[in-house]
Coordinates of C-alpha atoms in Angstrom, one line a residue:
X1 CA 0.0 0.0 0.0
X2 CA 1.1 3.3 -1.1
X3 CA 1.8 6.8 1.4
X4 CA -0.8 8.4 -1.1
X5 CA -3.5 5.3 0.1
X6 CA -2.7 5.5 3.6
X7 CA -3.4 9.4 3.1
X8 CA -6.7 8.9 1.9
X9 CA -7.7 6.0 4.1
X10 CA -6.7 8.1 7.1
X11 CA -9.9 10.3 6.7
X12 CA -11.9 8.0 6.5
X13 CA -14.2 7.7 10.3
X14 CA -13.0 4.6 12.7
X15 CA -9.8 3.9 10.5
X16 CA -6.6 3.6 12.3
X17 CA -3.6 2.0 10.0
X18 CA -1.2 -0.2 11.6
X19 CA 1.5 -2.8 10.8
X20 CA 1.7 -6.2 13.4
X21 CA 4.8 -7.1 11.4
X22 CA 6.6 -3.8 12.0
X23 CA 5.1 -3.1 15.2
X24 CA 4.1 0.5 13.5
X25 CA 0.9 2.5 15.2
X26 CA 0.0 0.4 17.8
X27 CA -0.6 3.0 20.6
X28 CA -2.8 4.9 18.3
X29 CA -5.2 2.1 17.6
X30 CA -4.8 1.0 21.6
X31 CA -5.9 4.8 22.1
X32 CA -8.7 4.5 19.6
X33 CA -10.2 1.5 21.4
X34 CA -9.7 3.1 24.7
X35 CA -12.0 6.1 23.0
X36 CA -14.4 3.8 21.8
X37 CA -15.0 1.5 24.5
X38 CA -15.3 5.3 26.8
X39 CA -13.2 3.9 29.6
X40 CA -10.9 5.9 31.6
X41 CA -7.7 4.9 33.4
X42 CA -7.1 6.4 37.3
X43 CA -3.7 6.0 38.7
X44 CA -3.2 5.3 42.7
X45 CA -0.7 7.5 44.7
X46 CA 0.0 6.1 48.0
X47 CA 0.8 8.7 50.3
X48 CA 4.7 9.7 50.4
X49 CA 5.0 8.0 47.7
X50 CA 5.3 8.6 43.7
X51 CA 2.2 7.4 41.5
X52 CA 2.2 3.7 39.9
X53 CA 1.9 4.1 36.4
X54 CA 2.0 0.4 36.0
X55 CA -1.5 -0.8 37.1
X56 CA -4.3 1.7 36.6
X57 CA -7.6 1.3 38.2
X58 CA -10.0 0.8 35.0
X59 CA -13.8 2.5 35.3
X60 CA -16.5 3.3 32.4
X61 CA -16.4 7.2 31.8
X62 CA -20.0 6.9 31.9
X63 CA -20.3 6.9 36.4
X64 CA -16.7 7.6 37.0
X65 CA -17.1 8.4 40.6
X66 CA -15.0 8.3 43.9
X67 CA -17.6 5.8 45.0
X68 CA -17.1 3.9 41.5
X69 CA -13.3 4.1 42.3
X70 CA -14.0 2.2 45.8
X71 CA -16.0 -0.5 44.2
X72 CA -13.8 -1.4 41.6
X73 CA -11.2 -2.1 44.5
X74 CA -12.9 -3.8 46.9
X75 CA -16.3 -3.4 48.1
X76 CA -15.6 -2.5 51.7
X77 CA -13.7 0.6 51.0
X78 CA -16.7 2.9 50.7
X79 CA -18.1 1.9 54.0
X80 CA -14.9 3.1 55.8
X81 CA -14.2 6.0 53.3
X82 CA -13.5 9.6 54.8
X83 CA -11.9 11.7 51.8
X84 CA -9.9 11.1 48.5
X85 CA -7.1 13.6 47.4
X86 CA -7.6 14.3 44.0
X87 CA -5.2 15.5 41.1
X88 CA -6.4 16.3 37.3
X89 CA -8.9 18.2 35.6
X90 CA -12.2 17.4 38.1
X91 CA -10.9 19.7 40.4
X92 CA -10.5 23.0 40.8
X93 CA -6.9 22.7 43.3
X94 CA -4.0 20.0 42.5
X95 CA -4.8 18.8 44.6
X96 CA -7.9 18.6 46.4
X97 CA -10.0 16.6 48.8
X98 CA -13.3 15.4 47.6
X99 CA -15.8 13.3 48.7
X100 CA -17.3 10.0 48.0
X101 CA -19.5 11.6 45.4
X102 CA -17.2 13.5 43.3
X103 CA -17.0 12.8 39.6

């Protein structure tokens, strides 16, 4: 396939070109699905200590709550749950303490 193909194919809606054999554009289409399938990752910080990039928590962007958060790591989180220190876009601070509710 042509650079002149690939051009035109790459406007075309849900397209992503890639190569298994030459290991080319693999993030992009791993990004695409991660668009598609409108899940988010959220990274854990303990405290004193830098965040693991290495094992996000996974949620659906669609509830993507504190309380969510808890669930997804075990359910007996939320009942004990006091406050969540926050980083990123959601809040106004970097960072700040939300509650159980905060999306």
């Amino acid at each position: 396939i042509s650079i002149e193909e690939l051009d035109l194919l790459s406007k075309c809606p849900h397209y992503v070109p890639i190569s298994a054999g030459l290991e080319w554009n693999l993030d992009d289409l791993l990004e695409k699905v991660w668009d598609y399938c409108k899940m988010i990752r959220i990274y854990t910080k303990p405290k004193g200590q830098i965040p693991d990039y290495t094992a996000p928590v996974i949620i659906h962007a669609s509830n993507p709550t504190v309380e969510e958060f808890c669930n997804r790591i075990h359910k007996g989180i939320k009942a004990s749950f006091k406050h969540a220190w926050v980083w990123g876009s959601s809040v106004k601070h970097q960072p700040q303490k939300v509650g159980i509710n905060h999306v």
